[in-house]
Amino acid sequence: MKNAAIPKFDGTNYKRWKDLVRLWEKVTEMDDAKKGPALILHMSGSAQDIALAANPEGLTVDALIKLLDNVYAEDNDLALKCDEFDRLVRGKDQSMKEFIHVYEQKIKELQAGKVEIPEIVLATKILRAANLPMNHYLIVRSSCSEMKLQSAKEALLRISEKCPSSKTTTSDQLDFIQVKEETLDFEHPTMMCDTDYGIHNTFYGHDVDRRDILYSG
């Protein structure tokens, strides 16, 4: 493959870049003597500075990787993975299934580095990182039978199927329930969402017994 894209490296996700370089070596028709310099030209920031300081014209791919291993391999790469996991948020146009897949891959990367994260943290984070409107988040949070990752994933998938437009802040795609005014000592009922996966029953900050709920529809 004569015009195979040269992997770019900006100092982050080093292991992924190395994996791409090894694949690129197998498909490119570029001369071996030009591969190292070509990779350097497709670097940026401090990574490129490090390579330029080490006789870049004569660097082979193996020599370049050995040089960068001293700076970016293992510990530093794991720290970057931790940071990426911490900042992970579902994108505006990202489906829930794709987001959950990415989330699970990030967990596997951390586990490979012997980083163990408690189940309750994994479950809590994925619910927050799913980037749902607050009313949808409250429903999903209350529908989890237990705060474990599997339960949280199932709840997110259920609401994404019920509400394809889960990025909006309106609830017009959900069925509504209404609290019976005559059974409560409040002036106005709270409207919340009734779904197959549970109900967040709140009335101006107070828990509402399910017996006081009148289902509409």
Coordinates of C-alpha atoms in Angstrom, one line a residue:
M1 CA 0.0 0.0 0.0
K2 CA 2.0 2.9 -1.3
N3 CA 0.0 5.7 0.4
A4 CA -0.7 4.2 3.8
A5 CA -1.4 6.9 6.3
I6 CA 1.5 7.5 8.6
P7 CA 0.4 7.2 12.3
K8 CA 0.5 10.5 14.2
F9 CA 1.7 10.9 17.7
D10 CA 1.2 13.9 20.1
G11 CA 2.5 12.3 23.3
T12 CA -0.7 10.7 24.3
N13 CA -1.9 7.1 24.0
Y14 CA 1.6 5.8 23.3
K15 CA 0.7 2.1 23.2
R16 CA -2.0 2.6 20.5
W17 CA 0.5 4.6 18.4
K18 CA 3.1 1.8 18.6
D19 CA 0.5 -0.7 17.6
L20 CA -0.5 1.5 14.6
V21 CA 3.2 1.9 13.6
R22 CA 3.7 -1.9 13.5
L23 CA 0.7 -2.2 11.3
W24 CA 1.8 0.6 9.1
E25 CA 5.2 -1.0 8.6
K26 CA 3.5 -4.1 7.2
V27 CA 1.5 -2.2 4.6
T28 CA 3.7 0.7 3.6
E29 CA 6.0 0.5 0.6
M30 CA 8.2 3.3 2.0
D31 CA 12.0 2.6 2.2
D32 CA 13.1 1.5 5.6
A33 CA 15.6 4.4 5.8
K34 CA 12.7 6.9 5.4
K35 CA 10.3 5.4 7.9
G36 CA 11.8 6.8 11.0
P37 CA 12.1 10.4 9.7
A38 CA 8.5 10.1 8.3
L39 CA 7.2 9.2 11.7
I40 CA 9.0 12.1 13.3
L41 CA 7.5 14.5 10.8
H42 CA 4.1 13.2 11.9
M43 CA 4.7 13.9 15.6
S44 CA 4.0 17.1 17.5
G45 CA 4.8 18.7 20.8
S46 CA 7.4 17.2 23.2
A47 CA 7.4 13.9 21.5
Q48 CA 8.7 15.4 18.3
D49 CA 11.2 17.5 20.3
I50 CA 12.6 14.3 21.9
A51 CA 13.0 12.6 18.5
L52 CA 14.6 15.7 16.9
A53 CA 17.3 15.8 19.6
A54 CA 18.5 12.3 18.7
N55 CA 19.9 12.4 15.2
P56 CA 16.5 12.1 13.5
E57 CA 17.8 11.5 10.0
G58 CA 19.4 8.2 11.0
L59 CA 16.7 6.9 13.3
T60 CA 15.2 3.6 12.3
V61 CA 11.7 2.7 13.5
D62 CA 13.0 0.4 16.1
A63 CA 15.5 2.9 17.4
L64 CA 12.8 5.6 17.5
I65 CA 10.4 3.4 19.5
K66 CA 13.2 2.4 21.9
L67 CA 14.0 6.1 22.4
L68 CA 10.3 6.9 23.1
D69 CA 9.8 3.9 25.3
N70 CA 12.1 5.5 27.9
V71 CA 9.7 8.4 28.2
Y72 CA 6.2 7.2 27.4
A73 CA 6.0 3.4 28.0
E74 CA 4.2 1.7 30.9
D75 CA 3.9 4.0 33.9
N76 CA 3.3 7.2 31.9
D77 CA 1.0 5.4 29.5
L78 CA -1.0 4.0 32.4
A79 CA -1.3 7.5 34.0
L80 CA -2.7 8.8 30.7
K81 CA -5.2 6.0 30.5
C82 CA -6.3 6.8 34.0
D83 CA -6.8 10.5 33.0
E84 CA -8.7 9.5 29.9
F85 CA -11.0 7.3 31.9
D86 CA -11.6 10.0 34.4
R87 CA -12.5 12.5 31.6
L88 CA -14.6 10.1 29.5
V89 CA -18.0 11.5 28.6
R90 CA -20.5 10.3 26.0
G91 CA -20.3 12.5 22.9
K92 CA -23.2 14.5 21.5
D93 CA -23.8 12.1 18.6
Q94 CA -22.6 8.9 20.2
S95 CA -25.0 6.1 20.7
M96 CA -25.4 4.5 24.1
K97 CA -24.2 1.2 22.8
E98 CA -21.0 2.7 21.4
F99 CA -20.4 4.7 24.6
I100 CA -20.8 1.6 26.8
H101 CA -18.4 -0.3 24.5
V102 CA -15.8 2.5 24.8
Y103 CA -16.3 2.6 28.6
E104 CA -15.7 -1.1 28.9
Q105 CA -12.5 -0.9 26.7
K106 CA -11.2 1.8 29.0
I107 CA -11.8 -0.4 32.0
K108 CA -9.9 -3.3 30.4
E109 CA -7.0 -1.1 29.6
L110 CA -6.8 -0.1 33.3
Q111 CA -7.2 -3.6 34.5
A112 CA -4.3 -4.7 32.2
G113 CA -2.2 -2.2 34.2
K114 CA -3.4 -3.8 37.4
V115 CA -5.6 -0.8 38.3
E116 CA -8.7 -2.0 40.2
I117 CA -11.7 0.2 40.5
P118 CA -14.6 -0.7 42.9
E119 CA -17.9 -1.7 41.3
I120 CA -19.8 1.1 42.9
V121 CA -17.4 3.6 41.4
L122 CA -17.7 2.1 37.9
A123 CA -21.5 2.1 38.1
T124 CA -21.7 5.7 39.4
K125 CA -19.3 7.0 36.8
I126 CA -20.9 5.4 33.8
L127 CA -24.3 6.9 34.8
R128 CA -22.7 10.4 35.1
A129 CA -20.5 10.0 32.0
A130 CA -23.5 8.9 29.9
N131 CA -24.3 12.6 29.8
L132 CA -28.1 12.3 30.1
P133 CA -30.5 15.2 30.9
M134 CA -31.0 15.4 34.7
N135 CA -34.6 14.0 34.6
H136 CA -33.4 10.9 32.6
Y137 CA -30.4 10.5 34.9
L138 CA -32.6 10.4 38.0
I139 CA -34.8 7.8 36.4
V140 CA -31.9 5.6 35.4
R141 CA -30.2 6.1 38.8
S142 CA -33.3 5.0 40.7
S143 CA -34.0 2.1 38.4
C144 CA -30.7 0.3 39.3
S145 CA -31.5 -2.6 41.5
E146 CA -27.9 -2.4 42.8
M147 CA -25.0 -0.1 42.2
K148 CA -23.0 -2.4 40.0
L149 CA -21.7 -1.8 36.5
Q150 CA -23.9 -4.5 34.8
S151 CA -27.1 -3.0 36.4
A152 CA -26.1 0.5 35.4
K153 CA -25.4 -0.6 31.8
E154 CA -28.7 -2.3 31.5
A155 CA -30.5 0.7 32.8
L156 CA -28.8 3.0 30.3
L157 CA -29.6 0.7 27.4
R158 CA -33.3 0.6 28.4
I159 CA -33.7 4.4 28.6
S160 CA -31.8 4.8 25.2
E161 CA -34.3 2.4 23.6
K162 CA -37.3 4.2 25.2
C163 CA -36.0 7.7 24.5
P164 CA -33.8 7.8 21.4
S165 CA -33.5 11.6 21.8
S166 CA -31.9 11.1 25.3
K167 CA -29.7 14.2 24.7
T168 CA -32.6 16.6 25.0
T169 CA -33.8 18.0 28.3
T170 CA -37.5 17.5 27.5
S171 CA -39.5 14.4 28.6
D172 CA -42.2 14.4 25.9
Q173 CA -41.2 10.9 24.7
L174 CA -41.8 9.4 28.1
D175 CA -45.2 8.5 29.7
F176 CA -46.0 10.6 32.7
I177 CA -47.3 9.9 36.1
Q178 CA -49.1 12.3 38.3
V179 CA -49.2 12.4 42.1
K180 CA -52.7 12.5 43.5
E181 CA -53.0 16.0 45.0
E182 CA -55.7 15.0 47.5
T183 CA -53.4 12.5 49.2
L184 CA -50.6 14.9 49.8
D185 CA -50.1 18.0 51.9
F186 CA -48.6 20.0 49.0
E187 CA -50.2 22.4 46.6
H188 CA -48.8 21.1 43.3
P189 CA -47.9 17.6 42.0
T190 CA -44.5 16.7 40.6
M191 CA -44.5 15.2 37.1
M192 CA -42.0 12.4 36.7
C193 CA -41.5 9.6 34.2
D194 CA -43.2 6.2 34.3
T195 CA -41.3 3.5 32.4
D196 CA -40.7 -0.2 32.4
Y197 CA -37.5 0.3 34.2
G198 CA -38.6 2.1 37.3
I199 CA -39.8 5.4 38.7
H200 CA -38.0 8.2 40.5
N201 CA -40.7 9.2 43.0
T202 CA -40.0 12.6 44.3
F203 CA -42.3 15.4 45.4
Y204 CA -40.4 18.6 45.9
G205 CA -37.6 16.7 47.5
H206 CA -39.8 14.4 49.5
D207 CA -40.1 10.6 48.8
V208 CA -43.6 9.7 47.6
D209 CA -45.2 6.3 48.3
R210 CA -46.1 4.4 45.1
R211 CA -49.7 4.1 46.5
D212 CA -50.0 7.9 46.0
I213 CA -49.2 7.7 42.3
L214 CA -51.8 7.8 39.6
Y215 CA -50.6 6.4 36.3
S216 CA -51.7 8.3 33.2
G217 CA -52.4 6.7 29.8

